[in-house]
Short mmCIF file of C-alpha atoms and ligand atoms in Angstrom, two decimals:
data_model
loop_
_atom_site.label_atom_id
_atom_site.label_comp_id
_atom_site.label_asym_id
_atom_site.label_seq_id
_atom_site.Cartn_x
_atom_site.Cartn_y
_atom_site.Cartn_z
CA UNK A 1 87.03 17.51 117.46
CA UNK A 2 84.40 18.57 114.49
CA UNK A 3 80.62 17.67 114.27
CA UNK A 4 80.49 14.54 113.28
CA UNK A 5 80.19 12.72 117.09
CA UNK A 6 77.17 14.97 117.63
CA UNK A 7 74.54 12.78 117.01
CA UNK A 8 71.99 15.65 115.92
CA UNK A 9 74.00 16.63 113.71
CA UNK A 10 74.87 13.20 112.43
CA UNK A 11 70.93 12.61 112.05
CA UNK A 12 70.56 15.83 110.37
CA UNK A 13 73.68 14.88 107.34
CA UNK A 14 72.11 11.22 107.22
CA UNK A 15 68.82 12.74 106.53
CA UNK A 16 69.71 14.96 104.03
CA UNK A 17 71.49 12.63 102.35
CA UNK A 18 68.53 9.99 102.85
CA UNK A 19 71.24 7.85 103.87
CA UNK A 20 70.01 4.28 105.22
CA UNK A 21 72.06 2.35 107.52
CA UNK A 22 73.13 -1.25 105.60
CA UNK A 23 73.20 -4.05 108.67
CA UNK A 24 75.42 -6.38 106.10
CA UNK A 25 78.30 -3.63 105.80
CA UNK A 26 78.80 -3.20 109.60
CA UNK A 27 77.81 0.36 109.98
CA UNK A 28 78.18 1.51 113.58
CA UNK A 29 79.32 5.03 113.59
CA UNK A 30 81.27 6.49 116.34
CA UNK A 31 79.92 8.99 117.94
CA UNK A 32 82.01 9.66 121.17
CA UNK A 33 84.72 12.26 121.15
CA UNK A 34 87.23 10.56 124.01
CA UNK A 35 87.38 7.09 122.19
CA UNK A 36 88.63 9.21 118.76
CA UNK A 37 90.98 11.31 121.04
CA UNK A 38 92.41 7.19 122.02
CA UNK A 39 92.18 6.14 118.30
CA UNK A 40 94.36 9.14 117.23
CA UNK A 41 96.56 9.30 119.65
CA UNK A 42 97.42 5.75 120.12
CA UNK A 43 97.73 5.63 116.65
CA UNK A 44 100.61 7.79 116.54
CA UNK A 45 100.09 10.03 113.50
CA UNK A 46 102.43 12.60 112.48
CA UNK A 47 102.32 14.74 109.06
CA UNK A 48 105.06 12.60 107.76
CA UNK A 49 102.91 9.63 107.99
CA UNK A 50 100.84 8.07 104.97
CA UNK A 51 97.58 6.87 106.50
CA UNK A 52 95.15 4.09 105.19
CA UNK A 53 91.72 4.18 106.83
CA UNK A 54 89.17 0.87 106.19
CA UNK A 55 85.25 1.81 106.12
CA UNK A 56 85.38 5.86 106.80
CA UNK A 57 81.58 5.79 106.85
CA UNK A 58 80.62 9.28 106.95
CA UNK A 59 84.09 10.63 107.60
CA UNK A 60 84.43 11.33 111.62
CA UNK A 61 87.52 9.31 112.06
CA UNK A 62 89.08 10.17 108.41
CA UNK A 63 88.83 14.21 109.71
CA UNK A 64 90.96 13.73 112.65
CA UNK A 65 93.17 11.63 110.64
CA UNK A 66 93.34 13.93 107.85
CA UNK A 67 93.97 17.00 110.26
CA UNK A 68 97.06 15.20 111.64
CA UNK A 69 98.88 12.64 108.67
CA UNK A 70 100.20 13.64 105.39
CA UNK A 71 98.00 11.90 103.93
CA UNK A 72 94.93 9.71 104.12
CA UNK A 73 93.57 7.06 101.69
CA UNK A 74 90.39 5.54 102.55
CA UNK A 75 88.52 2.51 100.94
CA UNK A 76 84.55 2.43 101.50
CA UNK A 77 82.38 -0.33 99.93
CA UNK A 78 79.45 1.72 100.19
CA UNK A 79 78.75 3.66 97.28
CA UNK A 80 75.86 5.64 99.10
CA UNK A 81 78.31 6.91 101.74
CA UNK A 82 80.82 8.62 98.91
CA UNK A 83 79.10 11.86 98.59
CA UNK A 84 78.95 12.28 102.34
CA UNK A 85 81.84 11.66 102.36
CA UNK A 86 82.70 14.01 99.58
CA UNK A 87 81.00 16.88 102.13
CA UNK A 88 82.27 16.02 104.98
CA UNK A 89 85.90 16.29 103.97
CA UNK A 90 85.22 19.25 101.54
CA UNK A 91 88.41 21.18 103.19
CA UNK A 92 90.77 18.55 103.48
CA UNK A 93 93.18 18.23 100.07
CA UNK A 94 95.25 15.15 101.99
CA UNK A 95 92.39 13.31 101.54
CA UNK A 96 91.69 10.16 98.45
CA UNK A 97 88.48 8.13 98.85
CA UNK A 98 88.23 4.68 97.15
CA UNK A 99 84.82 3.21 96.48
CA UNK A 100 85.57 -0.44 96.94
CA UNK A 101 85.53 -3.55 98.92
CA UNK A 102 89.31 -3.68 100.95
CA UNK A 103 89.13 -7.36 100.59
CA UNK A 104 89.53 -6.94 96.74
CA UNK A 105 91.62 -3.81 96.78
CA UNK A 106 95.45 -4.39 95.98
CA UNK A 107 96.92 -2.59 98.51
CA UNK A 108 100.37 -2.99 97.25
CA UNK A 109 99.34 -1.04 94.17
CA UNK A 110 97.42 1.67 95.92
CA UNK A 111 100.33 2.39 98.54
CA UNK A 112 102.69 1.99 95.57
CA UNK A 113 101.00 4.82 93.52
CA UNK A 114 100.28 7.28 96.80
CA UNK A 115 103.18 6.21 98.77
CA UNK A 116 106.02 4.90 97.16
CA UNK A 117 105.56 2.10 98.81
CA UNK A 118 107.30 3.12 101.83
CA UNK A 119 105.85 2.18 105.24
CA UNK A 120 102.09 3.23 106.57
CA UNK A 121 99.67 3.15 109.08
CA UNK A 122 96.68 1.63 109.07
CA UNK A 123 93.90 2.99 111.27
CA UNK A 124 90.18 1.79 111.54
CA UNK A 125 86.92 1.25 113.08
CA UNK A 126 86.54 -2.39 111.41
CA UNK A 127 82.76 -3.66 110.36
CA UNK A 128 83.09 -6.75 112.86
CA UNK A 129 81.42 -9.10 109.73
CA UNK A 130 84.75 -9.19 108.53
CA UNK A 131 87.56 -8.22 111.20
CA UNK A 132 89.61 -11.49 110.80
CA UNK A 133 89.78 -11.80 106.98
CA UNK A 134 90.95 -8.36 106.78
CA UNK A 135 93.73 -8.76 109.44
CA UNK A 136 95.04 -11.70 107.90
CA UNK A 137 95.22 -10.34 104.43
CA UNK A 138 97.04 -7.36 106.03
CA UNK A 139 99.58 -9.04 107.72
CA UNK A 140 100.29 -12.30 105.41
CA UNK A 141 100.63 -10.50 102.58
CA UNK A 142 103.82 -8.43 104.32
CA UNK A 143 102.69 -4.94 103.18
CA UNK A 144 104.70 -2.33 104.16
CA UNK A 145 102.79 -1.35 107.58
CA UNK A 146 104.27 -0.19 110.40
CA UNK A 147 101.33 -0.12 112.49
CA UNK A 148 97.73 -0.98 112.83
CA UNK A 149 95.21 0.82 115.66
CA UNK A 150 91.59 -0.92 115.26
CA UNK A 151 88.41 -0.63 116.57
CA UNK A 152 86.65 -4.31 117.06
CA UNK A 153 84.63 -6.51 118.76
CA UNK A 154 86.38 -6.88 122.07
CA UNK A 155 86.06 -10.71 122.04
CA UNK A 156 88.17 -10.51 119.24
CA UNK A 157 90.48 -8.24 120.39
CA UNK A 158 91.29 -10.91 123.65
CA UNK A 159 91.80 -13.54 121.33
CA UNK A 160 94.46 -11.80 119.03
CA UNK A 161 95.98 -11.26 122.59
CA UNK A 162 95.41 -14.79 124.18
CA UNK A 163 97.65 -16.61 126.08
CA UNK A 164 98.44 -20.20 125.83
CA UNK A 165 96.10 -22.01 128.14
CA UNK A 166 93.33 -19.61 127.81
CA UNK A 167 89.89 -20.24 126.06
CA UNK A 168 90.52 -17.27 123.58
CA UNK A 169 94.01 -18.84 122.43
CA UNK A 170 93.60 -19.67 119.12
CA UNK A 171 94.99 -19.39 115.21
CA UNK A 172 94.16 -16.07 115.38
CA UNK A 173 96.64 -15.32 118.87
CA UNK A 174 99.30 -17.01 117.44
CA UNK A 175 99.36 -15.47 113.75
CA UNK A 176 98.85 -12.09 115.02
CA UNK A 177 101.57 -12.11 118.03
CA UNK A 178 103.82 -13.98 115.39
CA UNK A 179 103.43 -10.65 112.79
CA UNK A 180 103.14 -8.13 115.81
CA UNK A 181 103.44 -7.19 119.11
CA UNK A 182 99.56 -6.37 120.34
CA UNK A 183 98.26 -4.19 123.03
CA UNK A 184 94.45 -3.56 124.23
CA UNK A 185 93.89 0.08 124.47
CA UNK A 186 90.86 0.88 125.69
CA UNK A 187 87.25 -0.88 126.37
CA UNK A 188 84.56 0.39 124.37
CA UNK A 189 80.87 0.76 125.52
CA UNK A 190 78.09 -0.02 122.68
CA UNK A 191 76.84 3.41 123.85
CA UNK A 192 79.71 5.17 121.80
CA UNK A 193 78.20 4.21 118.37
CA UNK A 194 75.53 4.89 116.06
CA UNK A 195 73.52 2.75 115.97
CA UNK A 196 74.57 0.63 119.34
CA UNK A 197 76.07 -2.43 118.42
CA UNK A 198 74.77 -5.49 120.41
CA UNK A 199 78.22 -6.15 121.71
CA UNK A 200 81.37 -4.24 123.58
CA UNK A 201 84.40 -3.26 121.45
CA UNK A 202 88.12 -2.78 122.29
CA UNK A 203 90.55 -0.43 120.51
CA UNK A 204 93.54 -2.83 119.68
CA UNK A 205 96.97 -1.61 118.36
CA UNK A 206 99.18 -4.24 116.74
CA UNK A 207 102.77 -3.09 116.16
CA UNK A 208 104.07 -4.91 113.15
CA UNK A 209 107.45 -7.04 113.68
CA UNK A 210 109.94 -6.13 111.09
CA UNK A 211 111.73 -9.52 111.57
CA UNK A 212 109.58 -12.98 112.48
CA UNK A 213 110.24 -13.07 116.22
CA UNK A 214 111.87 -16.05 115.96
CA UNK A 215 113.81 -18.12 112.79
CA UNK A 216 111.47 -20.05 111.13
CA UNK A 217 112.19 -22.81 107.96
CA UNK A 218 108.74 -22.76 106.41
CA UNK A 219 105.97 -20.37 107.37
CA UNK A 220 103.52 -21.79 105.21
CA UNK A 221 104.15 -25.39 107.52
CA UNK A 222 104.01 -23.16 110.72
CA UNK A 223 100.45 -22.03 109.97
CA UNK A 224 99.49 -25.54 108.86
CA UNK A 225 99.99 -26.58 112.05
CA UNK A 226 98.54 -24.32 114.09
CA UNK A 227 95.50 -24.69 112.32
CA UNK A 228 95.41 -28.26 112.73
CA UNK A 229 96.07 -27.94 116.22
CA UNK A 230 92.95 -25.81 117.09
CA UNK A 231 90.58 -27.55 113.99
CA UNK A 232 90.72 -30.55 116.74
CA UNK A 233 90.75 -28.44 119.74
CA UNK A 234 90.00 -31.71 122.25
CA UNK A 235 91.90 -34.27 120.04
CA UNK A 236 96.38 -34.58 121.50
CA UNK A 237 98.60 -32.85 118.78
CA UNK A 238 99.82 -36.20 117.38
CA UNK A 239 95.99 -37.35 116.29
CA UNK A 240 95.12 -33.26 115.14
CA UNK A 241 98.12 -33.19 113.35
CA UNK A 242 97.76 -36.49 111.74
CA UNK A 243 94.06 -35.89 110.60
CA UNK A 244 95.04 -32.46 109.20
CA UNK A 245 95.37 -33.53 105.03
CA UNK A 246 97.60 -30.69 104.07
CA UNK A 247 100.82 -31.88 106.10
CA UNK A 248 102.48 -33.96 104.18
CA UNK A 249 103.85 -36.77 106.82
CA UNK A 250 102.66 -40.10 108.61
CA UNK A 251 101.45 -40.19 112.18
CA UNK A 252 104.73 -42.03 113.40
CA UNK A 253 106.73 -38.58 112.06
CA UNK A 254 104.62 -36.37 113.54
CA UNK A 255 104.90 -38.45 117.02
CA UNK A 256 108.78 -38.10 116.49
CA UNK A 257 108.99 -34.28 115.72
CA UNK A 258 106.79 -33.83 118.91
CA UNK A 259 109.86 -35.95 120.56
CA UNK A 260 112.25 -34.39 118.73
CA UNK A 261 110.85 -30.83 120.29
CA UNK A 262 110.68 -32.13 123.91
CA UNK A 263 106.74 -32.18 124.33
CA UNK A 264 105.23 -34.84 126.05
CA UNK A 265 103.07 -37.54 123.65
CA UNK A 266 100.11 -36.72 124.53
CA UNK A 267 100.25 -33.03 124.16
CA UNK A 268 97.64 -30.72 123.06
CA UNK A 269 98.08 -27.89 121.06
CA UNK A 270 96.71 -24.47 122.99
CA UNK A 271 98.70 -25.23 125.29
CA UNK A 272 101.65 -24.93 123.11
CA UNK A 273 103.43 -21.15 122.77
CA UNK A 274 104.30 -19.69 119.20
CA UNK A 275 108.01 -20.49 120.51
CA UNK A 276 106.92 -23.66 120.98
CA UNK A 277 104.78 -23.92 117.89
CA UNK A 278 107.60 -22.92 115.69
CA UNK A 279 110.23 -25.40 116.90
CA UNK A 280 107.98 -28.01 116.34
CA UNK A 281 107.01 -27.16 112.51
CA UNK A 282 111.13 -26.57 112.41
CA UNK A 283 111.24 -30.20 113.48
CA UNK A 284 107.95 -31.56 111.12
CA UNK A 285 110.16 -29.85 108.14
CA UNK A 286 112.70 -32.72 108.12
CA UNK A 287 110.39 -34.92 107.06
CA UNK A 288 108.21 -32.50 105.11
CA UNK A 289 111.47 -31.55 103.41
CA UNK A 290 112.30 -35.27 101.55
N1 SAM B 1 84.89 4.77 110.38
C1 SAM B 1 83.49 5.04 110.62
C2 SAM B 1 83.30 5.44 112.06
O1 SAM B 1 84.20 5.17 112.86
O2 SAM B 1 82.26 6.01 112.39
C3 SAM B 1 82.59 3.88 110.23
C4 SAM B 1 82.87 2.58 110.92
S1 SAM B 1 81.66 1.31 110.59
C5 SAM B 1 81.94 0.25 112.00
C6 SAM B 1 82.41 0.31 109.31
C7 SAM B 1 82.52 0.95 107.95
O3 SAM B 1 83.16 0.04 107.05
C8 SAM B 1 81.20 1.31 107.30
O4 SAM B 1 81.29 2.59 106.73
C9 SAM B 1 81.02 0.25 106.19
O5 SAM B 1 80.23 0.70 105.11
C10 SAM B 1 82.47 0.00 105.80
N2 SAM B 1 82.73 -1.33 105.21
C11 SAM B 1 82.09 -2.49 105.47
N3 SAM B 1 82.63 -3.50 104.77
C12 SAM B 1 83.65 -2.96 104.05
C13 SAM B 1 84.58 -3.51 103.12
N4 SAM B 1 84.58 -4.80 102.81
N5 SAM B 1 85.48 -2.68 102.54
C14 SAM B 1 85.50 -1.34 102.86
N6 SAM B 1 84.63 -0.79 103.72
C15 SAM B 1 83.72 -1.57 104.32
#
């Protein structure tokens, strides 16, 4: 591993950049050698593979990447952390650094122009302030990804792996274990970053599904529902479902598509597997579908 975990010398290249840490981008940088031996080597990375990093801050998990991908492409929002960046990655040619917001990036195009648009790997030590939004957008809008190792808040990181039943199941359980097959790697202490966060993280890889895991008539129904299902968390399906103004059916079809799928009346949504989840919006469709 290089310098950048050693916090001295992470001080030093802050200072003589004058660098600032900004609380409202997330910036916790990682300054522990064994959780970026985890990162990379859960992640998988081989010289054949094309590599996008979110938020490289000053560069310590964009080195290891760049010493073992083909290729890395990382998006920073922070314009004060480019020519750090430009420094730190002085030796590395694999290497192209975007100075924008991922959120407003088109990733299709950027992949497209760097890679083809053949299948990457996405690798990154997320600012929590916006973990979910940028899962979603990678996964809804099918990119070409193969795989997805993250560092988050480890809260979050139960709840994309929740069971039914569970507190932590949730929209965000069922639309991530619908896309991919997650797996908690490791726990991660606050003492591992600088500056400490005020919570633990979890490294999380999500393996994405090249097929839904099951067959299913309208996705954009499917999701629908399970957000209406855990809007009301303490209201049955049948009211939740009925309340929710973007499914287009009355309260007696809903009741019968809950029949239809062999769940009692007065059922209530987490308790409900995607399998479960998906036969039912399979069943709302026949109405939806008139
Ligand atoms: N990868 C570095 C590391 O592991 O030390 C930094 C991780 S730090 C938790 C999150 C990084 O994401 C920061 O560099 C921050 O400036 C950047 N960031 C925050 N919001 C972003 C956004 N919307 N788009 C791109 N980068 C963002």
């Amino acid at each position: 591993m290089g310098n950048l975990t050693n916090p001295t010398y992470v001080k030093k290249i802050l200072d003589r950049f004058d660098f600032s840490f900004r609380k409202k981008y997330g910036q916790n940088f990682l300054i522990d050698d064994n959780i970026l031996t985890e990162i990379i080597d859960s992640a998988d990375i081989t010289k054949d593979d094309t590599v996008l990093e979110i938020g490289p801050g000053i560069g310590t998990l964009t080195e290891e990447l760049c010493k073992n991908a083909g290729q890395v492409i990382a998006v920073e929002i922070d314009s004060n952390l480019i020519p750090i960046l430009e420094d730190t990655l002085f030796n590395y040619s694999n290497i192209t650094i975007v100075n924008n917001d991922i959120i407003k990036v088109d990733i299709d195009k950027l992949t497209e122009e760097y890679n083809n648009g053949e299948r990457f790997k996405v690798v990154a030590n997320l600012p929590y302030y916006i973990t979910s939004p940028i899962i979603m957008e990678l996964l809804e809008r099918r990119l070409p990804i193969e795989s997805i190792t993250l560092m988050v808040q480890k809260e979050v990181a139960e709840r994309m792996t929740a069971c039914p039943g569970t507190r932590d199941y949730g929209s965000l359980s069922l639309a991530v274990q619908y896309y991919t097959s997650p797996e908690i790697i490791c726990t991660v202490s606050p003492n591992c970053f600088m500056p400490k966060p005020k919570v633990d993280s979890s490294v999380i890889k999500l393996i994405v599904n090249e097929e839904p895991p099951y067959y299913v008539k309208d996705e954009e129904l499917l999701f629908h529902i399970i957000r209406a299902s855990f809007n009301q968390r303490r209201k049955t399906l049948a009211n939740g479902l009925s309340n929710y103004p973007k499914l287009n059916c009355s309260k007696e079809e809903i009741k019968e598509a809950i029949e239809m799928s062999g769940f009692r009346p007065d059922v209530r949504g987490e308790t409900l597997t995607l399998e479960d989840f998906i036969l039912l919006s399979n069943n709302v469709s026949t109405f939806t579908e008139k």
